[in-house]
C-alpha positions as a printed NumPy array, in Angstrom:
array([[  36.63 ,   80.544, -171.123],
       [  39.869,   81.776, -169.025],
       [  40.233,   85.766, -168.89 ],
       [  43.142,   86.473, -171.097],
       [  44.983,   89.961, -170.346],
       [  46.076,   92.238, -173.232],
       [  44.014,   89.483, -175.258],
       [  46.965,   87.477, -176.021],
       [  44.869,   84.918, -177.615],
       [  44.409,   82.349, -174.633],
       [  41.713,   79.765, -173.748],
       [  40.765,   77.651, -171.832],
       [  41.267,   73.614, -171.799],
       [  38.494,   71.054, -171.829],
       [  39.099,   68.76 , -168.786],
       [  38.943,   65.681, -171.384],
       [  41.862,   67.485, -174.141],
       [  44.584,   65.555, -175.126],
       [  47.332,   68.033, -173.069],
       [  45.705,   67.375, -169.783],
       [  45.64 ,   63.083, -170.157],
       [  49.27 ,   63.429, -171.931],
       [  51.106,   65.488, -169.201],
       [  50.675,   62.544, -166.806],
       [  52.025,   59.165, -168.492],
       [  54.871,   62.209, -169.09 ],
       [  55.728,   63.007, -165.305],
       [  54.995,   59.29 , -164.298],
       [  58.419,   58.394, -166.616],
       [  60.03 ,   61.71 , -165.66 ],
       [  59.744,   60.621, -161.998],
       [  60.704,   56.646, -161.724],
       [  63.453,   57.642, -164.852],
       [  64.828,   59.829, -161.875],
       [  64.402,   57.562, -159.638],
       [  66.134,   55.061, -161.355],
       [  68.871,   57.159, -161.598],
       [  68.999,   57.712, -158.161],
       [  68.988,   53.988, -157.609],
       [  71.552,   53.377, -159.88 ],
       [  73.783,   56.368, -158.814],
       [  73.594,   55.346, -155.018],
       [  74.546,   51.82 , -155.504],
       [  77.794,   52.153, -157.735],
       [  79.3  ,   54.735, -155.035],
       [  77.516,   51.958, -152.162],
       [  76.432,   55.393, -150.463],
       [  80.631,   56.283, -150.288],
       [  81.753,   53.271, -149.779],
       [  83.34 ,   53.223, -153.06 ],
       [  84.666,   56.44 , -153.886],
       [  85.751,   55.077, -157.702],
       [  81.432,   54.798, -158.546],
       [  82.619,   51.334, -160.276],
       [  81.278,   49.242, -157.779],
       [  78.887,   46.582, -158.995],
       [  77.472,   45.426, -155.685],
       [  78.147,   46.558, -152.153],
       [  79.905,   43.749, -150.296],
       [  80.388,   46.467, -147.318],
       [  76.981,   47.924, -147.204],
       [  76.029,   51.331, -147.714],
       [  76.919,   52.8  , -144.504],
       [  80.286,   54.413, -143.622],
       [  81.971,   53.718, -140.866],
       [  84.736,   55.461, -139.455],
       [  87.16 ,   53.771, -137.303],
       [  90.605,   55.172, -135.707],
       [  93.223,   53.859, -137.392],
       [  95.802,   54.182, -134.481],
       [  93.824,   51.806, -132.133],
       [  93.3  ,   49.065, -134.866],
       [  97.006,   48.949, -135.529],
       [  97.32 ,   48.881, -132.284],
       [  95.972,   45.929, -131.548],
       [  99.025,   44.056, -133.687],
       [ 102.246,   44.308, -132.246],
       [ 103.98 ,   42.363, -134.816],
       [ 104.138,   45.46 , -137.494],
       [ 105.297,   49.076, -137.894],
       [ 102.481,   50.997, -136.307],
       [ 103.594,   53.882, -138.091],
       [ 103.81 ,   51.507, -141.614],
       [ 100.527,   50.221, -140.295],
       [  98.836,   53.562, -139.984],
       [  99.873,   54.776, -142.983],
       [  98.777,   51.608, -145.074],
       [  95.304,   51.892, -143.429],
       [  94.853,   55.661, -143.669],
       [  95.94 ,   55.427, -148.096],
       [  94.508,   52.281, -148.337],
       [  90.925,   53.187, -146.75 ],
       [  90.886,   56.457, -144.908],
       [  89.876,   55.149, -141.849],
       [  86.549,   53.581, -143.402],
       [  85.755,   49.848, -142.126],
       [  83.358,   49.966, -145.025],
       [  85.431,   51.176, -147.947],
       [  85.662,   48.983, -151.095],
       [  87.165,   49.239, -154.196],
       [  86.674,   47.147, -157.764],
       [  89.352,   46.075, -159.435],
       [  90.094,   46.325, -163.315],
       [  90.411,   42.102, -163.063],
       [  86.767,   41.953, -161.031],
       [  87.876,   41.323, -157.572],
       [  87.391,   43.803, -154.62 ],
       [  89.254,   44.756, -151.691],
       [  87.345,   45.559, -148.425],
       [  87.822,   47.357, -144.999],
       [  90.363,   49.198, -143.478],
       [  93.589,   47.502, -145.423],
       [  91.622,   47.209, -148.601],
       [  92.19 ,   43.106, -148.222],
       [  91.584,   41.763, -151.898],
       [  88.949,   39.46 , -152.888],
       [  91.857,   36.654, -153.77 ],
       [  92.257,   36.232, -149.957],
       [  88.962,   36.52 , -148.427],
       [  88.546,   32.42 , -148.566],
       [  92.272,   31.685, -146.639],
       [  91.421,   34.597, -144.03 ],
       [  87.542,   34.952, -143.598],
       [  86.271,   31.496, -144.831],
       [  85.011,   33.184, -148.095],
       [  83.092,   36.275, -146.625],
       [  83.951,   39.51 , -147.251],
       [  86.266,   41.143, -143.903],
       [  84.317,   44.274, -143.952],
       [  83.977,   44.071, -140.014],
       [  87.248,   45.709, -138.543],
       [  88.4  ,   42.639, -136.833],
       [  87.695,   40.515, -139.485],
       [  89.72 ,   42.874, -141.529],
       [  92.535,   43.106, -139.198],
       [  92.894,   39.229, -138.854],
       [  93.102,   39.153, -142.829],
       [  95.798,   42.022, -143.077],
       [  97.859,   40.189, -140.362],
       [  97.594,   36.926, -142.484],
       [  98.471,   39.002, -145.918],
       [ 101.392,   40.741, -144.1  ],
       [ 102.926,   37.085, -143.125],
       [ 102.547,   36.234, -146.678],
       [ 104.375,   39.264, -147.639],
       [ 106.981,   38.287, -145.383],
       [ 105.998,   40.109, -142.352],
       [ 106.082,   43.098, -144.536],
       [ 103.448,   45.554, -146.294],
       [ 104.902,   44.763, -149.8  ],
       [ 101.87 ,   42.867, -150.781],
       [  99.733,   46.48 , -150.71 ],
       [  99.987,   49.471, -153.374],
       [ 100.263,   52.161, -150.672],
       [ 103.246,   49.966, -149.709],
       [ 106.122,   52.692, -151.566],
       [ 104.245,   55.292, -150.316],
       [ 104.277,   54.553, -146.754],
       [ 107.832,   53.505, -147.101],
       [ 106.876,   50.16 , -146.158],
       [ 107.753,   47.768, -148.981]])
């Protein structure tokens, strides 16, 4: 029997009662329900990879990483840098990782958000997350757009359509 102050009517529990065995199947779906959550929560952002949370998988990983967008335009003469940095900086804020799904199911990846449509003419099929990999796949999508930026959404933006 428990002491009960003011005699507010308490007692005590038998180790075998029904609250003490109940409380545990409880907390055991209350914890991996959480978890779950967690899981699912973490993987649709691809730990900020993909800002929208509508990511089904994470090409990219789940690790940012944060190049300078300066040097990696840079290393293409061939283009506005200043077009080039601002396409890079809208398009993926400097992330080599950054992803984004489209409404029609295809991603783009890396630094200049390269579409899904292109990966297989640029990167054999893989996914350019890598930065060079990236940058050989924006250089290839800028010829296409006749050595112009046209081909990206930031393109009115950055005043390079």
């Amino acid at each position: 029997q428990l002491a009960c102050p003011l005699d507010l009517g308490c007692h005590s529990v038998p180790a075998h009662s029904s609250t003490s065995t109940n409380a545990l199947p409880k907390m055991k779906f209350i914890i991996i329900a959480l978890l779950a959550f967690i899981a699912v929560a973490s993987a649709s952002t691809c730990g900020g990879n993909c800002p929208s949370g509508k990511c089904p998988s994470c090409p990219c990983g789940t690790t940012t990483n944060y190049q300078d967008v300066t040097s990696w335009c840079g290393k293409y003469t061939g283009w506005s840098q200043t077009q080039c940095k601002c396409i890079a900086s809208h398009e993926s804020g400097g992330n080599a990782n950054a992803m984004n799904y489209n409404s029609n199911g295809s991603f783009d990846v890396g630094l200049w958000q390269v579409n899904q449509m292109n990966w297989s003419a640029c990167n054999g099929g893989a996914a350019p997350c890598g930065a060079t990999a990236n940058l050989n796949c924006a250089i290839q999508v800028w010829k296409w757009g006749g050595n112009t930026f046209k081909l990206w959404s930031t393109c009115g933006t950055c005043g390079a359509c």
